[in-house]
PDB file of C-alpha atoms in Angstrom:
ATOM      1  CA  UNK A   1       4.069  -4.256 -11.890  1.00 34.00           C
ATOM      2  CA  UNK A   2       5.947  -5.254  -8.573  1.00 35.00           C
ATOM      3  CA  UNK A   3       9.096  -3.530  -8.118  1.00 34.00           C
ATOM      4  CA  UNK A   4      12.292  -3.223  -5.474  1.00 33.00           C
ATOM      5  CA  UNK A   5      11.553   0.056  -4.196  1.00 34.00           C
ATOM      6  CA  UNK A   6       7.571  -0.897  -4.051  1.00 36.00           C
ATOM      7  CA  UNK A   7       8.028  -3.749  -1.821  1.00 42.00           C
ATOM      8  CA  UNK A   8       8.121  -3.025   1.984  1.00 45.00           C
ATOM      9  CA  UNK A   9       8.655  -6.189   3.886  1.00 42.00           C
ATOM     10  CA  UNK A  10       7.505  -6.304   7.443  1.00 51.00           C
ATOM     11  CA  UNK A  11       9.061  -9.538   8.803  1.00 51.00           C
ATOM     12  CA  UNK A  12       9.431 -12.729   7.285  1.00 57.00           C
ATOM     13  CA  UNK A  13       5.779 -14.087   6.773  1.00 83.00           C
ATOM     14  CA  UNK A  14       4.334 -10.448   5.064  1.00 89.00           C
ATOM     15  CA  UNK A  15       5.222  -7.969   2.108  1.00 91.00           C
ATOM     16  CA  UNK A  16       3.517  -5.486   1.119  1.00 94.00           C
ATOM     17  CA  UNK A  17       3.646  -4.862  -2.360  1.00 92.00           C
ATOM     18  CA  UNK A  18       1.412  -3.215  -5.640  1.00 92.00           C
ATOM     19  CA  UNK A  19      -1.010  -5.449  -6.344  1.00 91.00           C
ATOM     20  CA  UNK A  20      -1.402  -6.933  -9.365  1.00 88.00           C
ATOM     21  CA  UNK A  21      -4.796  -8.057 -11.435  1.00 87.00           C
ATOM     22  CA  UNK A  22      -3.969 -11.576 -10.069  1.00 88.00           C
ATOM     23  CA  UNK A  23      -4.308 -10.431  -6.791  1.00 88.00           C
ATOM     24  CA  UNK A  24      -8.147  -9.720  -7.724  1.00 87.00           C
ATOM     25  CA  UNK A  25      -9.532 -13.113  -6.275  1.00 90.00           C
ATOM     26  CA  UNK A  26      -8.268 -12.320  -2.661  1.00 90.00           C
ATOM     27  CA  UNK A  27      -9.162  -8.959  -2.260  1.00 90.00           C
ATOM     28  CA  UNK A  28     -12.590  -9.978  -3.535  1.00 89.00           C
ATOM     29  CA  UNK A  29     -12.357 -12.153   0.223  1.00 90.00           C
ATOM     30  CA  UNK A  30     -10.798 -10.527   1.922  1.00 90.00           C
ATOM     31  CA  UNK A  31     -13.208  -7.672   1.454  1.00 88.00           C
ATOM     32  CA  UNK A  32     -16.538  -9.874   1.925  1.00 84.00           C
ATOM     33  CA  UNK A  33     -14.916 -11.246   4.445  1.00 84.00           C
ATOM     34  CA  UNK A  34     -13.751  -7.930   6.476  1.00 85.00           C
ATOM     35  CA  UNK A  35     -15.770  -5.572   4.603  1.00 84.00           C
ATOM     36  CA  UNK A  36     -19.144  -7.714   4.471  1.00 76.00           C
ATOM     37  CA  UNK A  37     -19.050  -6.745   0.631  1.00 77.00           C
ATOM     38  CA  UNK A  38     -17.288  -6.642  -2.194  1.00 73.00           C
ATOM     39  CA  UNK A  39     -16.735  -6.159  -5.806  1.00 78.00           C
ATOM     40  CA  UNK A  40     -16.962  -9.060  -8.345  1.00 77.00           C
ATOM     41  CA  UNK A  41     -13.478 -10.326  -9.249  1.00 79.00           C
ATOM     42  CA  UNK A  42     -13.910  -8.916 -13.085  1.00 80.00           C
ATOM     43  CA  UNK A  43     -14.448  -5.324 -12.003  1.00 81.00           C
ATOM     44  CA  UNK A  44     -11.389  -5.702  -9.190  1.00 85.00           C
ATOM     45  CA  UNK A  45      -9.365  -7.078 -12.091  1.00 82.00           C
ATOM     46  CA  UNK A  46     -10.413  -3.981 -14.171  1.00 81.00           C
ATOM     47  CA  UNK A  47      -9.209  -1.783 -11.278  1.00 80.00           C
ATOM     48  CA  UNK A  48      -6.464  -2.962 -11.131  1.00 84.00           C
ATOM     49  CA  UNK A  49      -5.644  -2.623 -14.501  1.00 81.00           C
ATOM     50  CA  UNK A  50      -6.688   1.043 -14.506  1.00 75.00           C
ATOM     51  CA  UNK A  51      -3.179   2.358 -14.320  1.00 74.00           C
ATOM     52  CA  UNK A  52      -2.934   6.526 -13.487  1.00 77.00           C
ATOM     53  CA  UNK A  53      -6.619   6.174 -11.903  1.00 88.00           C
ATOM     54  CA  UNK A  54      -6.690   3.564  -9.398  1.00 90.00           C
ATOM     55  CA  UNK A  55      -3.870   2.678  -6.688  1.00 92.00           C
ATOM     56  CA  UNK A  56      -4.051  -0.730  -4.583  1.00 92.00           C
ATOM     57  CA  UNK A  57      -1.164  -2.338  -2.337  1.00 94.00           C
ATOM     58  CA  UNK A  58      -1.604  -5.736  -0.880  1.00 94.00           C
ATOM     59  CA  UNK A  59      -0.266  -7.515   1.986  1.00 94.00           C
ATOM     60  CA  UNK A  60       0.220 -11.218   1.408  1.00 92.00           C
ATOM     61  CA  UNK A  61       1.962 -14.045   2.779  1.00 90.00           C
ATOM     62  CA  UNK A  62       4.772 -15.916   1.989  1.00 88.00           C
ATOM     63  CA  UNK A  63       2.699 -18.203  -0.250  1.00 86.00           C
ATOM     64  CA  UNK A  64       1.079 -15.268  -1.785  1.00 84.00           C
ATOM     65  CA  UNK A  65      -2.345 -15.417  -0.036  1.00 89.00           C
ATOM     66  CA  UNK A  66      -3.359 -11.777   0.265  1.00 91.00           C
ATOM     67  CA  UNK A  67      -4.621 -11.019   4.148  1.00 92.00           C
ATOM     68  CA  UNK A  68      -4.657  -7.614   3.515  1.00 94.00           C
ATOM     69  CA  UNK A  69      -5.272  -4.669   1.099  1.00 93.00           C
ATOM     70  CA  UNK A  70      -5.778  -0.862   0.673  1.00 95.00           C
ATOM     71  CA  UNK A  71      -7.220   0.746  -2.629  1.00 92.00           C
ATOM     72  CA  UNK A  72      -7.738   4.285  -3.812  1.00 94.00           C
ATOM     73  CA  UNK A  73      -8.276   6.420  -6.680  1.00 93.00           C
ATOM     74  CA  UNK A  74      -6.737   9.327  -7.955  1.00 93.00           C
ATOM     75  CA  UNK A  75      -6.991  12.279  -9.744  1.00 92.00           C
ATOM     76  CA  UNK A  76      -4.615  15.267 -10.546  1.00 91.00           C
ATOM     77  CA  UNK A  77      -3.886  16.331  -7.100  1.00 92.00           C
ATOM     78  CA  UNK A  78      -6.266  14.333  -5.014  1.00 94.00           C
ATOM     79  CA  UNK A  79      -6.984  11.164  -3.948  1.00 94.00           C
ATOM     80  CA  UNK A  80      -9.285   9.299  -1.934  1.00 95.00           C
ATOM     81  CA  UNK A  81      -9.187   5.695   0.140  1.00 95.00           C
ATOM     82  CA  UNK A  82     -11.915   3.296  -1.418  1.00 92.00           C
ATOM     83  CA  UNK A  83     -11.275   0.685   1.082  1.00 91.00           C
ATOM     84  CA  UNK A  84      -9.057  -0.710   3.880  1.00 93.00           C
ATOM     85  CA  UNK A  85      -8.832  -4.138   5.317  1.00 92.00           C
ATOM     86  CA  UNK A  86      -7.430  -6.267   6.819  1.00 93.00           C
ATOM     87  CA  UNK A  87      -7.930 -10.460   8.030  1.00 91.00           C
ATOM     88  CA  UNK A  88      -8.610 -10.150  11.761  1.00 87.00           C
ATOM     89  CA  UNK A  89      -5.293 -12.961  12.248  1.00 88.00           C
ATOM     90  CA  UNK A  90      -3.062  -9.882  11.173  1.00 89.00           C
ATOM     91  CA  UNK A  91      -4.647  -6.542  12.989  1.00 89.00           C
ATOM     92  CA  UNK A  92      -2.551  -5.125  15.160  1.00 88.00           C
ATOM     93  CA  UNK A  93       0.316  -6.077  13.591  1.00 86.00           C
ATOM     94  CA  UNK A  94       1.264  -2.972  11.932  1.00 90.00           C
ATOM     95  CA  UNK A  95       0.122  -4.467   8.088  1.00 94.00           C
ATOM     96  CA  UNK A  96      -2.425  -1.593   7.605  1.00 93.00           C
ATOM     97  CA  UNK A  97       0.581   0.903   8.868  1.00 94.00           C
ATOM     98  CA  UNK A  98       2.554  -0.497   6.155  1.00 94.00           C
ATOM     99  CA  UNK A  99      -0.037  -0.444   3.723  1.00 95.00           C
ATOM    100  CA  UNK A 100      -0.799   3.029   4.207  1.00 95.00           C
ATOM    101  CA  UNK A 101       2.627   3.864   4.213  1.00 95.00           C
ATOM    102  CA  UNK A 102       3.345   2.154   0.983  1.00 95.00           C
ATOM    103  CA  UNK A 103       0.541   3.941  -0.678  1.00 95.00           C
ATOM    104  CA  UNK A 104       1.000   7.199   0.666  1.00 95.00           C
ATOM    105  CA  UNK A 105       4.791   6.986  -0.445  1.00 94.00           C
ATOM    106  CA  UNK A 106       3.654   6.343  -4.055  1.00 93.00           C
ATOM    107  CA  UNK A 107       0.762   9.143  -4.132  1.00 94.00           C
ATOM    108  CA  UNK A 108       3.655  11.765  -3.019  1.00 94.00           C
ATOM    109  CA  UNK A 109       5.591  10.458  -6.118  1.00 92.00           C
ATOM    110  CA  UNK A 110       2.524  11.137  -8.164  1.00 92.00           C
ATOM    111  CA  UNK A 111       2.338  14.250  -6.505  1.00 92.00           C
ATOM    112  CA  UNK A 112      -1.139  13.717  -4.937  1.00 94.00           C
ATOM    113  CA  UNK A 113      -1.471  16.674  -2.713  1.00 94.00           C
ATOM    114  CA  UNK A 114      -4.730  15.375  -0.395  1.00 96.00           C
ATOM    115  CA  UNK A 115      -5.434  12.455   0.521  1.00 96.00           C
ATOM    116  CA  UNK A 116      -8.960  12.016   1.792  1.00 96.00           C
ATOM    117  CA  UNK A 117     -11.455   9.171   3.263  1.00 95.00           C
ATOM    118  CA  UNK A 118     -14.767   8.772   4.833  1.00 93.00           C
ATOM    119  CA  UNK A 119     -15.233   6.672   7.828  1.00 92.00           C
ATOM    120  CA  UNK A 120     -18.186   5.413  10.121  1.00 89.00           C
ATOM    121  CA  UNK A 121     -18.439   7.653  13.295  1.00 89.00           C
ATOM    122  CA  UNK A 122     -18.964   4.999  15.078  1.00 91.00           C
ATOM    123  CA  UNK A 123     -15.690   3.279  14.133  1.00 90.00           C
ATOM    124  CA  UNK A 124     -13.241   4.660  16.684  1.00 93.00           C
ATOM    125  CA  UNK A 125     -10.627   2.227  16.600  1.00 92.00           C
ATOM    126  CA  UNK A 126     -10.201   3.118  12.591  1.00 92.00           C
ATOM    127  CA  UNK A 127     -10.708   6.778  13.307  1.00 93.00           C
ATOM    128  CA  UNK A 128      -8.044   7.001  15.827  1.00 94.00           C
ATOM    129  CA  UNK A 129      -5.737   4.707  13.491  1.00 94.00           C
ATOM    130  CA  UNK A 130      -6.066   6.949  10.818  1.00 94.00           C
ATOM    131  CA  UNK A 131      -5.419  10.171  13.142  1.00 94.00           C
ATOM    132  CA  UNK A 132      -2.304   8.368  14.451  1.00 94.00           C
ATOM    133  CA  UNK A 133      -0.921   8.273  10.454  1.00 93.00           C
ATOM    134  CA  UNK A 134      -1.705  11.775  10.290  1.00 93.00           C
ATOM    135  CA  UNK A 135      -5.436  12.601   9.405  1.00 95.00           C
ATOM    136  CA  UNK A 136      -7.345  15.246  10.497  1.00 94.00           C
ATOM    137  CA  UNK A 137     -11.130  15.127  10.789  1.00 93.00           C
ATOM    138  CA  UNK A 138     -12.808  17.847   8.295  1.00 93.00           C
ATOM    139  CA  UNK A 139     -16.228  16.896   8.272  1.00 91.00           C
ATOM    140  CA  UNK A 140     -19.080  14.923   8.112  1.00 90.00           C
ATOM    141  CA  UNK A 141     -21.665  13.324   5.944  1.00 89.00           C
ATOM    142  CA  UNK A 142     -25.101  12.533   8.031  1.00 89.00           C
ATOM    143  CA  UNK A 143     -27.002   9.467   7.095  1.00 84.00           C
ATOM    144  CA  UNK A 144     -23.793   8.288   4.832  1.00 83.00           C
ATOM    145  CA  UNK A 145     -24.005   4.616   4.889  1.00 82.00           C
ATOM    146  CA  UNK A 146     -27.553   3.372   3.571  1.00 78.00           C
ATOM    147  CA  UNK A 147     -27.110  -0.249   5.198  1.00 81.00           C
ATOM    148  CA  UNK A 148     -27.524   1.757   8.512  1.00 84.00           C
ATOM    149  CA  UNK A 149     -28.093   5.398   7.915  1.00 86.00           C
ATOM    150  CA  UNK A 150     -24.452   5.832  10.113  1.00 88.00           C
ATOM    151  CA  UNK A 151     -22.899   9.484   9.491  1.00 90.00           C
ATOM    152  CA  UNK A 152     -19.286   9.184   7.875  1.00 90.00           C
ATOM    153  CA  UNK A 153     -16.925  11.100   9.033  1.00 92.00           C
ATOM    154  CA  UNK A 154     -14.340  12.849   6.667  1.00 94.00           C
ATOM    155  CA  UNK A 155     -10.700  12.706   7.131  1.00 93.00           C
ATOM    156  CA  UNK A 156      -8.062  14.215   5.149  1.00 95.00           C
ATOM    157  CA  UNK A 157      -4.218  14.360   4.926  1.00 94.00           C
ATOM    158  CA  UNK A 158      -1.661  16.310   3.308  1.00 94.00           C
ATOM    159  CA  UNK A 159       0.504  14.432   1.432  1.00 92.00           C
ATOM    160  CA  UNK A 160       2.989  17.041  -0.677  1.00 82.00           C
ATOM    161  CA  UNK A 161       2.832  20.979   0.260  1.00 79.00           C
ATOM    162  CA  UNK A 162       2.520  23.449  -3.074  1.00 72.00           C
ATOM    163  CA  UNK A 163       5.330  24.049  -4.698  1.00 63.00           C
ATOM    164  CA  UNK A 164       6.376  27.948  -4.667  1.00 49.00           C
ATOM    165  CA  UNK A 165       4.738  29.210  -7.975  1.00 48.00           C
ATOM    166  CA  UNK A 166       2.744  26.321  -8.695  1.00 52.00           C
ATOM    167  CA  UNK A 167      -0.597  26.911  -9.924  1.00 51.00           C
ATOM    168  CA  UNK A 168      -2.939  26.127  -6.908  1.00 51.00           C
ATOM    169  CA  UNK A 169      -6.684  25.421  -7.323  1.00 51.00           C
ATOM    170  CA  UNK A 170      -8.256  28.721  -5.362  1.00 48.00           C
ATOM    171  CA  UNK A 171      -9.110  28.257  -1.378  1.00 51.00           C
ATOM    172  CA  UNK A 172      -6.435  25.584  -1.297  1.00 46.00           C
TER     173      UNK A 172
END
């Protein structure tokens, strides 16, 4: 369901916006193509659909074509990032920033308290991106990724602080 307040528009040739299950089809590309893998388009479709579990924002075009997206999913207080990407025509342009920013916004609303992701070690240039949006490094997986046996790191942010009284999970 697109809405006013979930539309963040960068300049005049991207938006960034909730996707929608029609949106399936080109983050199925877009994540071969930046991710060298992806879901089938059914299962995307059924992700998308799987309202108060599953959270994706796309960044398309003025014609619609999505050249970006960022999915995660969610439960109670915590959530974690499946997957970020973006075409290599729009890096650097501040559409992942806006992504992010779209999707963190909407978590806090949902009252997500942590938001966590894993991410190659040997991917500096996403590990200091995420660091500049506010994640901290809390650990790491050896031997994570079975394509090459890389170690993930894990990153985590805070999204929404207890309230006073609230019933907090214990060592949080």
């Amino acid at each position: 369901q697109r809405s006013a307040s979930m539309t963040n528009r960068f300049d005049s040739t991207v938006t960034i916006r909730r996707a929608v299950s029609s949106d399936a089809r080109g983050i199925r590309v877009i994540g071969q193509r930046c991710l060298g893998m992806s879901w089938s388009e059914k299962t995307l479709a059924a992700d998308l659909d799987n309202i108060g579990r599953s959270l994706y924002f796309v960044a398309v075009t003025f014609d619609q074509s999505v050249i970006g997206f960022v999915s995660c999913w969610y439960v109670l207080d915590e959530a974690e990032i499946i997957d970020l990407a973006v075409v290599s025509e729009y890096r650097r342009q501040g559409v992942a920033f806006g992504m992010m920013a779209a999707l963190r916004a909407e978590l806090q609303k949902l009252h997500v308290r942590f938001l966590r992701l894993e991410v190659r070690e040997t991917n500096r240039i996403a590990r200091l991106f995420y660091q500049r949006i506010g994640f901290d490094e809390m650990g790491y997986r050896s031997d994570y990724y079975p394509d090459t046996r890389e170690a993930a790191m894990l990153m985590e942010q805070v999204l929404n602080e207890p309230d006073a009284g609230a019933n907090t999970p214990p060592g949080r």
